[in-house]
Amino acid sequence: MPTLTLKPGREKSLLRRHPWIFSGAVDRLDGDPGSGTTLDLLSADGQFLARAAYSPSSQIRARVWTFDPSEPVDADFFRKRIRNAISARDTWHVAQATDALRLIHAESDGIPGLIVDRYADTLVLQSLTAGSEYWKETLASLLLELTGLQDIYERSDADVRELEGLPLCTGPLRGSINHSPLTITENNLKFTVNFTTGHKTGFYLDQRQNRRLVRGMSDGRDVLDCFCYTGGFSVNALAGAAKSVLSVDSSADALAHCRENVALNSLPVSRHTTLEGDVFQLLRKFRDEARSFDLIILDPPKFAPTAAQAEKAARGYKDINLLAFKLLRPGGILVTFSCSGGVDAALFQKIVASAALDAGVGARILEHLEQAPDHPVALQFPEGAYLKGLVCQKN
Ligand code: SAH
């Protein structure tokens, strides 16, 4: 087995069971491991620390499979991890009235680099690291064995693959995929998901419980859904008897898909309007026109993938939250999110607080929101907590 020996003192994060080793912590490599193959991580004094996948091109040089020196990394190992992840979802009853959920959430389910989402009877797989790529065919076979399904579509087209020196890769991995888009059910509402070309693996499954929450607070309200994508929040607001819903996105395709999802649920089309444009500009325009709403949802794309872009991201978040506070009627509700890994929950709350301050409005937090439970966060991997949200009520 090839080994990666760390510099003195650089074993600390592994002793805390964090699964990443950065290139700067590495003293020397012994052996000739191929990309994604397994090696042992040793402390400077030669003690075993962990068994990991080797990523020769990435700053994250190795990702841990196991901290147990007696555990081999083979098909049985992955069978156990996948079975464990699937049974955790059963425990949570995530699937009640829902047939779309994340089965494997990478590091947080003990399989760094692997994302698997289930959309009805189709699995969509994303392999993001050299390690998950090396084991991809094994993982695909195990997924079919353990779910009893037949179709896996691959969406390994995320930019992070380039950091791993891997080409972008999409297409059927197992079975014959001839049914995109397909229809899923989420909390009893139907959505079509285009898993071959949609964002991420096709749908933002991480917002499931937050959409449900919005459904419960929409009755009789004028709702503005900013960054609506295919209408996850808009459909829920209409299903929750909103008086009106205005769905805004910069993508005409997303808006067309949003209208389809409204129709699919036989919701009152007459209460729904879509508007194509840039949210930053449209919120200003609404302010200048003195328009107002009872409930505003802000679910923007990732402004800061890493902490380095946090400052620029903070300006973006502050801008839209400030404008939203101005557009809310007294007593109105703001449901605001950040999915930026580089902005943690405490910083996000500070940004929203300073937005309210500069808007000259008082508001209080009714609820703190996070990603759905099928996107778990391993306690030793806080980076897994990427989605945070606040429900604020304007005074
Ligand atoms: N709320 C959605 C997910 C939002 S994804 C859901 O529940 O499914 C982010 C969306 O923001 C994408 O659809 C993208 O097209 C859109 N977008 C990105 N930048 C934008 C901008 N400046 N103005 C308007 N929409 C934007």
Short mmCIF file of C-alpha atoms and ligand atoms in Angstrom, two decimals:
data_model
loop_
_atom_site.label_atom_id
_atom_site.label_comp_id
_atom_site.label_asym_id
_atom_site.label_seq_id
_atom_site.Cartn_x
_atom_site.Cartn_y
_atom_site.Cartn_z
CA MET A 1 0.00 0.00 0.00
CA PRO A 2 1.46 3.42 -0.93
CA THR A 3 1.76 5.87 1.95
CA LEU A 4 1.53 9.62 2.39
CA THR A 5 3.53 10.84 5.37
CA LEU A 6 2.51 14.14 6.93
CA LYS A 7 4.72 16.93 8.22
CA PRO A 8 5.17 17.03 12.01
CA GLY A 9 2.08 18.44 13.76
CA ARG A 10 -0.10 18.21 10.64
CA GLU A 11 -2.00 15.12 11.84
CA LYS A 12 -4.25 17.19 14.15
CA SER A 13 -7.22 17.51 11.81
CA LEU A 14 -7.16 13.76 11.13
CA LEU A 15 -7.08 13.03 14.86
CA ARG A 16 -10.29 15.11 15.04
CA ARG A 17 -11.59 12.90 12.23
CA HIS A 18 -11.81 15.62 9.61
CA PRO A 19 -11.64 13.79 6.27
CA TRP A 20 -9.35 16.08 4.21
CA ILE A 21 -5.58 16.38 3.90
CA PHE A 22 -4.27 19.43 2.07
CA SER A 23 -1.14 19.28 -0.08
CA GLY A 24 0.71 21.66 2.28
CA ALA A 25 0.47 19.11 5.10
CA VAL A 26 2.21 16.39 3.11
CA ASP A 27 5.89 15.64 3.73
CA ARG A 28 6.40 12.75 1.32
CA LEU A 29 4.75 10.15 -0.86
CA ASP A 30 6.07 6.59 -0.93
CA GLY A 31 4.95 4.26 -3.69
CA ASP A 32 3.36 5.10 -7.01
CA PRO A 33 -0.40 5.46 -6.44
CA GLY A 34 -2.68 6.15 -9.39
CA SER A 35 -5.35 8.85 -9.30
CA GLY A 36 -8.10 7.87 -6.86
CA THR A 37 -6.37 4.74 -5.56
CA THR A 38 -6.13 3.97 -1.87
CA LEU A 39 -3.18 4.85 0.34
CA ASP A 40 -2.42 5.05 4.04
CA LEU A 41 -1.86 8.39 5.76
CA LEU A 42 0.93 8.31 8.32
CA SER A 43 2.04 10.80 10.96
CA ALA A 44 5.61 12.15 10.85
CA ASP A 45 6.62 9.39 13.30
CA GLY A 46 5.12 6.68 11.09
CA GLN A 47 1.84 6.01 12.96
CA PHE A 48 -1.24 5.01 10.92
CA LEU A 49 -3.81 7.82 10.84
CA ALA A 50 -6.28 6.94 8.12
CA ARG A 51 -6.85 5.18 4.79
CA ALA A 52 -7.72 7.56 1.99
CA ALA A 53 -8.22 8.22 -1.71
CA TYR A 54 -5.34 9.94 -3.48
CA SER A 55 -6.06 13.09 -5.50
CA PRO A 56 -2.77 13.97 -7.25
CA SER A 57 -4.08 17.15 -8.95
CA SER A 58 -6.07 18.70 -6.13
CA GLN A 59 -5.06 20.94 -3.24
CA ILE A 60 -7.06 18.46 -1.19
CA ARG A 61 -4.49 15.72 -1.75
CA ALA A 62 -6.35 12.91 0.03
CA ARG A 63 -9.85 12.23 1.35
CA VAL A 64 -10.39 9.70 4.09
CA TRP A 65 -12.34 6.51 3.54
CA THR A 66 -11.70 5.04 7.00
CA PHE A 67 -9.86 5.73 10.26
CA ASP A 68 -9.80 2.00 11.07
CA PRO A 69 -6.46 0.36 10.16
CA SER A 70 -8.12 -3.07 9.93
CA GLU A 71 -10.80 -1.97 7.44
CA PRO A 72 -9.98 -2.67 3.77
CA VAL A 73 -11.41 -0.34 1.13
CA ASP A 74 -13.24 -2.63 -1.27
CA ALA A 75 -16.73 -3.37 -2.61
CA ASP A 76 -17.85 -4.65 0.81
CA PHE A 77 -16.71 -1.42 2.41
CA PHE A 78 -18.81 0.65 0.01
CA ARG A 79 -21.77 -1.73 0.33
CA LYS A 80 -21.81 -1.03 4.09
CA ARG A 81 -21.53 2.72 3.63
CA ILE A 82 -24.31 2.88 1.02
CA ARG A 83 -26.60 0.60 3.02
CA ASN A 84 -26.02 2.76 6.07
CA ALA A 85 -26.83 5.97 4.16
CA ILE A 86 -30.02 4.52 2.68
CA SER A 87 -31.24 3.19 6.04
CA ALA A 88 -30.64 6.61 7.63
CA ARG A 89 -33.10 8.07 5.11
CA ASP A 90 -35.63 5.41 6.08
CA THR A 91 -35.26 6.39 9.75
CA TRP A 92 -36.11 9.99 8.98
CA HIS A 93 -39.18 9.10 6.92
CA VAL A 94 -37.94 11.69 4.46
CA ALA A 95 -39.75 9.78 1.78
CA GLN A 96 -43.30 10.21 3.07
CA ALA A 97 -45.38 11.77 0.29
CA THR A 98 -42.06 12.33 -1.46
CA ASP A 99 -40.26 10.19 -4.01
CA ALA A 100 -37.24 12.40 -4.61
CA LEU A 101 -34.43 12.53 -2.10
CA ARG A 102 -30.68 12.58 -1.70
CA LEU A 103 -29.43 9.07 -0.90
CA ILE A 104 -25.72 9.84 -0.59
CA HIS A 105 -24.36 13.18 0.60
CA ALA A 106 -20.63 12.70 0.03
CA GLU A 107 -18.35 13.30 3.04
CA SER A 108 -21.32 13.45 5.41
CA ASP A 109 -22.27 9.89 4.48
CA GLY A 110 -18.67 8.65 4.59
CA ILE A 111 -18.22 8.58 0.80
CA PRO A 112 -16.27 11.73 -0.14
CA GLY A 113 -16.99 12.98 -3.64
CA LEU A 114 -20.17 10.98 -4.23
CA ILE A 115 -23.61 12.55 -4.57
CA VAL A 116 -26.59 10.33 -5.42
CA ASP A 117 -30.09 11.71 -5.77
CA ARG A 118 -33.15 9.55 -6.31
CA TYR A 119 -35.87 10.95 -8.58
CA ALA A 120 -38.75 8.44 -8.55
CA ASP A 121 -37.17 5.32 -10.10
CA THR A 122 -34.10 7.02 -11.51
CA LEU A 123 -30.82 7.62 -9.70
CA VAL A 124 -28.68 10.60 -10.66
CA LEU A 125 -25.03 10.29 -9.68
CA GLN A 126 -22.38 12.95 -9.38
CA SER A 127 -18.77 11.90 -8.93
CA LEU A 128 -16.71 14.91 -7.84
CA THR A 129 -13.32 13.53 -6.77
CA ALA A 130 -10.58 11.19 -7.99
CA GLY A 131 -11.53 8.66 -5.30
CA SER A 132 -15.22 8.46 -6.19
CA GLU A 133 -14.23 8.34 -9.86
CA TYR A 134 -11.89 5.38 -9.33
CA TRP A 135 -14.71 3.42 -7.65
CA LYS A 136 -17.51 4.72 -9.89
CA GLU A 137 -18.43 1.45 -11.61
CA THR A 138 -18.37 -0.46 -8.30
CA LEU A 139 -20.50 2.24 -6.68
CA ALA A 140 -22.99 2.14 -9.57
CA SER A 141 -23.40 -1.65 -9.29
CA LEU A 142 -23.85 -1.44 -5.51
CA LEU A 143 -26.43 1.33 -5.84
CA LEU A 144 -28.55 -0.83 -8.15
CA GLU A 145 -28.10 -3.85 -5.87
CA LEU A 146 -29.15 -1.94 -2.75
CA THR A 147 -32.04 0.07 -4.21
CA GLY A 148 -33.42 -2.56 -6.60
CA LEU A 149 -33.56 0.11 -9.32
CA GLN A 150 -32.23 -0.14 -12.87
CA ASP A 151 -31.34 3.31 -14.10
CA ILE A 152 -28.47 5.59 -13.15
CA TYR A 153 -27.77 8.80 -15.02
CA GLU A 154 -24.43 10.50 -14.50
CA ARG A 155 -24.21 14.27 -13.98
CA SER A 156 -20.50 14.64 -13.29
CA ASP A 157 -20.43 18.09 -14.89
CA ALA A 158 -19.65 20.21 -11.82
CA ASP A 159 -16.70 22.62 -12.15
CA VAL A 160 -14.97 21.16 -9.08
CA ARG A 161 -14.05 18.11 -11.15
CA GLU A 162 -11.54 20.27 -13.00
CA LEU A 163 -9.66 20.85 -9.73
CA GLU A 164 -9.35 17.07 -9.50
CA GLY A 165 -8.02 16.84 -13.06
CA LEU A 166 -11.15 15.00 -14.17
CA PRO A 167 -13.03 15.69 -17.42
CA LEU A 168 -16.71 16.64 -17.27
CA CYS A 169 -18.83 13.58 -17.89
CA THR A 170 -22.60 13.10 -18.38
CA GLY A 171 -24.86 10.36 -19.74
CA PRO A 172 -26.50 7.08 -18.81
CA LEU A 173 -24.29 5.05 -16.46
CA ARG A 174 -26.64 2.08 -16.07
CA GLY A 175 -29.90 1.15 -17.77
CA SER A 176 -31.66 2.94 -20.59
CA ILE A 177 -32.56 6.49 -19.72
CA ASN A 178 -35.23 7.75 -22.06
CA HIS A 179 -37.53 9.58 -19.71
CA SER A 180 -36.09 13.02 -18.93
CA PRO A 181 -37.89 15.08 -17.79
CA LEU A 182 -39.62 12.87 -15.26
CA THR A 183 -42.23 13.70 -12.66
CA ILE A 184 -41.53 13.55 -8.93
CA THR A 185 -43.70 14.09 -5.89
CA GLU A 186 -42.51 16.29 -3.04
CA ASN A 187 -44.77 16.69 -0.01
CA ASN A 188 -47.73 15.70 -2.22
CA LEU A 189 -46.94 18.27 -4.93
CA LYS A 190 -45.74 17.29 -8.38
CA PHE A 191 -42.71 18.69 -10.20
CA THR A 192 -41.09 17.75 -13.46
CA VAL A 193 -37.33 17.40 -13.19
CA ASN A 194 -34.99 17.65 -16.11
CA PHE A 195 -32.15 15.63 -14.67
CA THR A 196 -30.08 15.65 -17.87
CA THR A 197 -29.75 19.45 -18.10
CA GLY A 198 -31.18 20.99 -14.91
CA HIS A 199 -29.10 22.63 -12.17
CA LYS A 200 -27.12 20.33 -9.91
CA THR A 201 -28.77 16.94 -10.50
CA GLY A 202 -32.00 18.62 -11.68
CA PHE A 203 -33.82 19.87 -8.58
CA TYR A 204 -33.01 21.63 -5.31
CA LEU A 205 -33.92 18.79 -2.99
CA ASP A 206 -32.24 20.59 -0.08
CA GLN A 207 -35.15 23.08 0.13
CA ARG A 208 -37.90 20.47 0.62
CA GLN A 209 -38.85 21.31 4.19
CA ASN A 210 -38.42 25.05 3.68
CA ARG A 211 -40.82 24.96 0.74
CA ARG A 212 -43.33 23.21 2.93
CA LEU A 213 -42.89 25.90 5.54
CA VAL A 214 -43.59 28.57 2.92
CA ARG A 215 -46.74 26.71 1.90
CA GLY A 216 -47.95 27.05 5.49
CA MET A 217 -47.43 30.81 5.62
CA SER A 218 -48.80 31.83 2.22
CA ASP A 219 -52.56 31.92 2.83
CA GLY A 220 -54.03 35.17 1.53
CA ARG A 221 -50.62 36.73 0.94
CA ASP A 222 -49.05 38.51 -2.02
CA VAL A 223 -45.86 36.50 -2.55
CA LEU A 224 -42.67 37.42 -4.41
CA ASP A 225 -40.45 34.40 -5.20
CA CYS A 226 -37.01 35.66 -6.24
CA PHE A 227 -34.62 33.26 -8.03
CA CYS A 228 -37.57 30.89 -8.50
CA TYR A 229 -35.85 28.37 -10.85
CA THR A 230 -38.50 25.72 -11.68
CA GLY A 231 -40.91 27.04 -9.07
CA GLY A 232 -40.28 25.01 -5.93
CA PHE A 233 -41.38 27.84 -3.65
CA SER A 234 -43.92 29.35 -6.06
CA VAL A 235 -45.85 26.10 -6.41
CA ASN A 236 -45.91 25.69 -2.64
CA ALA A 237 -47.09 29.27 -2.12
CA LEU A 238 -49.95 28.75 -4.58
CA ALA A 239 -50.79 25.41 -2.96
CA GLY A 240 -50.90 27.30 0.34
CA ALA A 241 -53.61 29.61 -1.05
CA ALA A 242 -51.48 32.68 -1.74
CA LYS A 243 -53.50 35.61 -3.06
CA SER A 244 -50.88 36.14 -5.77
CA VAL A 245 -47.43 34.80 -6.61
CA LEU A 246 -44.85 36.63 -8.71
CA SER A 247 -41.98 34.34 -9.77
CA VAL A 248 -38.76 36.03 -10.86
CA ASP A 249 -35.71 34.47 -12.53
CA SER A 250 -33.14 35.50 -15.13
CA SER A 251 -33.71 32.28 -17.08
CA ALA A 252 -36.65 32.16 -19.51
CA ASP A 253 -36.39 28.35 -19.60
CA ALA A 254 -36.65 28.16 -15.81
CA LEU A 255 -39.74 30.39 -15.88
CA ALA A 256 -41.41 28.26 -18.56
CA HIS A 257 -40.69 25.20 -16.44
CA CYS A 258 -42.06 27.01 -13.37
CA ARG A 259 -45.36 27.69 -15.22
CA GLU A 260 -45.53 24.01 -16.23
CA ASN A 261 -45.13 22.95 -12.61
CA VAL A 262 -47.95 25.30 -11.54
CA ALA A 263 -50.21 23.80 -14.21
CA LEU A 264 -49.16 20.25 -13.32
CA ASN A 265 -50.65 20.74 -9.85
CA SER A 266 -53.88 22.30 -11.20
CA LEU A 267 -53.16 25.46 -9.22
CA PRO A 268 -54.89 28.74 -10.09
CA VAL A 269 -52.86 30.07 -13.02
CA SER A 270 -54.72 33.38 -12.72
CA ARG A 271 -52.93 34.10 -9.44
CA HIS A 272 -49.50 33.41 -10.90
CA THR A 273 -47.20 35.72 -12.88
CA THR A 274 -43.64 35.10 -14.06
CA LEU A 275 -41.13 37.84 -14.78
CA GLU A 276 -37.80 37.41 -16.50
CA GLY A 277 -34.98 39.63 -15.28
CA ASP A 278 -32.16 40.33 -12.89
CA VAL A 279 -33.39 40.26 -9.30
CA PHE A 280 -30.96 43.02 -8.28
CA GLN A 281 -32.46 45.36 -10.89
CA LEU A 282 -36.07 44.27 -10.53
CA LEU A 283 -36.11 44.80 -6.77
CA ARG A 284 -34.91 48.39 -7.40
CA LYS A 285 -37.58 48.88 -10.02
CA PHE A 286 -40.27 47.59 -7.63
CA ARG A 287 -38.97 49.98 -4.95
CA ASP A 288 -39.15 52.92 -7.38
CA GLU A 289 -42.71 51.90 -8.30
CA ALA A 290 -43.61 51.65 -4.58
CA ARG A 291 -44.78 48.06 -4.98
CA SER A 292 -45.19 45.93 -1.86
CA PHE A 293 -45.57 42.29 -0.85
CA ASP A 294 -46.56 40.24 2.20
CA LEU A 295 -44.04 37.43 1.74
CA ILE A 296 -40.72 37.57 -0.10
CA ILE A 297 -38.46 34.58 -0.79
CA LEU A 298 -34.80 35.14 -1.64
CA ASP A 299 -33.04 31.92 -2.71
CA PRO A 300 -30.10 33.15 -4.80
CA PRO A 301 -27.38 30.99 -6.38
CA LYS A 302 -24.09 30.50 -4.59
CA PHE A 303 -22.35 33.91 -4.36
CA ALA A 304 -19.30 32.59 -2.45
CA PRO A 305 -18.16 28.99 -2.92
CA THR A 306 -15.26 29.58 -0.49
CA ALA A 307 -14.46 31.98 2.36
CA ALA A 308 -12.18 33.98 0.01
CA GLN A 309 -15.19 35.40 -1.87
CA ALA A 310 -17.19 36.02 1.32
CA GLU A 311 -16.83 39.80 1.24
CA LYS A 312 -18.14 40.22 -2.29
CA ALA A 313 -20.91 37.75 -1.52
CA ALA A 314 -21.82 39.71 1.61
CA ARG A 315 -22.42 42.83 -0.50
CA GLY A 316 -24.72 40.85 -2.81
CA TYR A 317 -26.73 39.36 0.06
CA LYS A 318 -26.99 42.70 1.81
CA ASP A 319 -28.21 44.43 -1.32
CA ILE A 320 -31.11 42.07 -2.06
CA ASN A 321 -32.12 41.68 1.60
CA LEU A 322 -32.13 45.45 2.10
CA LEU A 323 -34.37 45.94 -0.92
CA ALA A 324 -36.65 43.09 0.17
CA PHE A 325 -37.10 44.63 3.63
CA LYS A 326 -38.18 47.86 1.94
CA LEU A 327 -40.70 46.07 -0.29
CA LEU A 328 -42.34 44.22 2.59
CA ARG A 329 -45.55 45.52 4.08
CA PRO A 330 -45.65 45.94 7.88
CA GLY A 331 -45.90 42.45 9.41
CA GLY A 332 -44.61 40.95 6.16
CA ILE A 333 -42.32 37.93 6.08
CA LEU A 334 -38.89 37.56 4.51
CA VAL A 335 -37.64 34.01 3.88
CA THR A 336 -34.01 34.47 2.96
CA PHE A 337 -31.26 31.95 2.14
CA SER A 338 -27.58 31.58 1.46
CA CYS A 339 -26.12 28.38 0.00
CA SER A 340 -22.58 29.78 -0.05
CA GLY A 341 -20.09 27.54 1.74
CA GLY A 342 -17.96 30.64 2.40
CA VAL A 343 -20.72 32.41 4.39
CA ASP A 344 -21.62 30.65 7.63
CA ALA A 345 -24.90 30.99 9.52
CA ALA A 346 -23.54 33.58 11.97
CA LEU A 347 -22.16 35.79 9.20
CA PHE A 348 -25.37 35.45 7.20
CA GLN A 349 -27.43 36.59 10.18
CA LYS A 350 -25.15 39.62 10.59
CA ILE A 351 -25.57 40.51 6.91
CA VAL A 352 -29.37 40.29 7.14
CA ALA A 353 -29.33 42.36 10.35
CA SER A 354 -27.27 45.09 8.70
CA ALA A 355 -29.60 45.01 5.68
CA ALA A 356 -32.59 45.69 7.95
CA LEU A 357 -30.68 48.43 9.76
CA ASP A 358 -29.78 50.20 6.51
CA ALA A 359 -33.32 49.76 5.20
CA GLY A 360 -34.47 51.54 8.36
CA VAL A 361 -36.85 48.75 9.36
CA GLY A 362 -37.23 46.70 12.53
CA ALA A 363 -37.63 42.94 12.16
CA ARG A 364 -37.25 39.79 14.20
CA ILE A 365 -36.18 36.26 13.43
CA LEU A 366 -39.03 33.79 13.64
CA GLU A 367 -37.03 30.76 12.51
CA HIS A 368 -33.58 29.54 11.52
CA LEU A 369 -33.63 27.25 8.48
CA GLU A 370 -31.21 24.72 7.06
CA GLN A 371 -30.87 22.03 4.41
CA ALA A 372 -33.27 19.06 4.47
CA PRO A 373 -32.26 16.04 6.59
CA ASP A 374 -31.39 13.90 3.56
CA HIS A 375 -28.43 16.34 3.25
CA PRO A 376 -26.90 15.49 6.65
CA VAL A 377 -23.81 17.12 8.14
CA ALA A 378 -21.18 14.86 9.68
CA LEU A 379 -20.24 16.37 13.04
CA GLN A 380 -16.54 16.30 12.15
CA PHE A 381 -17.20 17.90 8.74
CA PRO A 382 -18.89 21.26 9.39
CA GLU A 383 -18.26 22.21 5.75
CA GLY A 384 -21.22 19.95 4.98
CA ALA A 385 -23.62 22.61 6.38
CA TYR A 386 -23.92 24.91 3.38
CA LEU A 387 -27.56 26.02 3.28
CA LYS A 388 -28.77 28.48 5.89
CA GLY A 389 -31.88 30.58 6.00
CA LEU A 390 -33.86 32.96 8.17
CA VAL A 391 -37.55 33.67 8.44
CA CYS A 392 -37.82 37.32 9.49
CA GLN A 393 -40.93 39.33 10.23
CA LYS A 394 -40.95 43.04 9.61
CA ASN A 395 -42.38 45.08 12.50
N1 SAH B 1 -35.55 28.56 -5.35
C1 SAH B 1 -35.23 27.57 -6.36
C2 SAH B 1 -33.74 27.40 -6.58
C3 SAH B 1 -33.01 28.66 -6.96
S1 SAH B 1 -31.58 28.36 -7.91
C4 SAH B 1 -35.91 26.26 -5.99
O1 SAH B 1 -36.48 26.14 -4.90
O2 SAH B 1 -35.87 25.33 -6.79
C5 SAH B 1 -31.08 29.95 -8.38
C6 SAH B 1 -31.83 30.55 -9.56
O3 SAH B 1 -31.40 31.90 -9.66
C7 SAH B 1 -31.56 29.94 -10.93
O4 SAH B 1 -32.78 29.55 -11.50
C8 SAH B 1 -30.92 31.06 -11.77
O5 SAH B 1 -31.40 31.09 -13.10
C9 SAH B 1 -31.37 32.27 -11.04
N2 SAH B 1 -30.53 33.47 -11.10
C10 SAH B 1 -29.18 33.55 -10.95
N3 SAH B 1 -28.79 34.85 -10.92
C11 SAH B 1 -29.92 35.60 -11.06
C12 SAH B 1 -30.17 36.99 -11.10
N4 SAH B 1 -29.18 37.89 -10.95
N5 SAH B 1 -31.44 37.40 -11.23
C13 SAH B 1 -32.46 36.51 -11.36
N6 SAH B 1 -32.27 35.19 -11.32
C14 SAH B 1 -31.02 34.72 -11.18
#
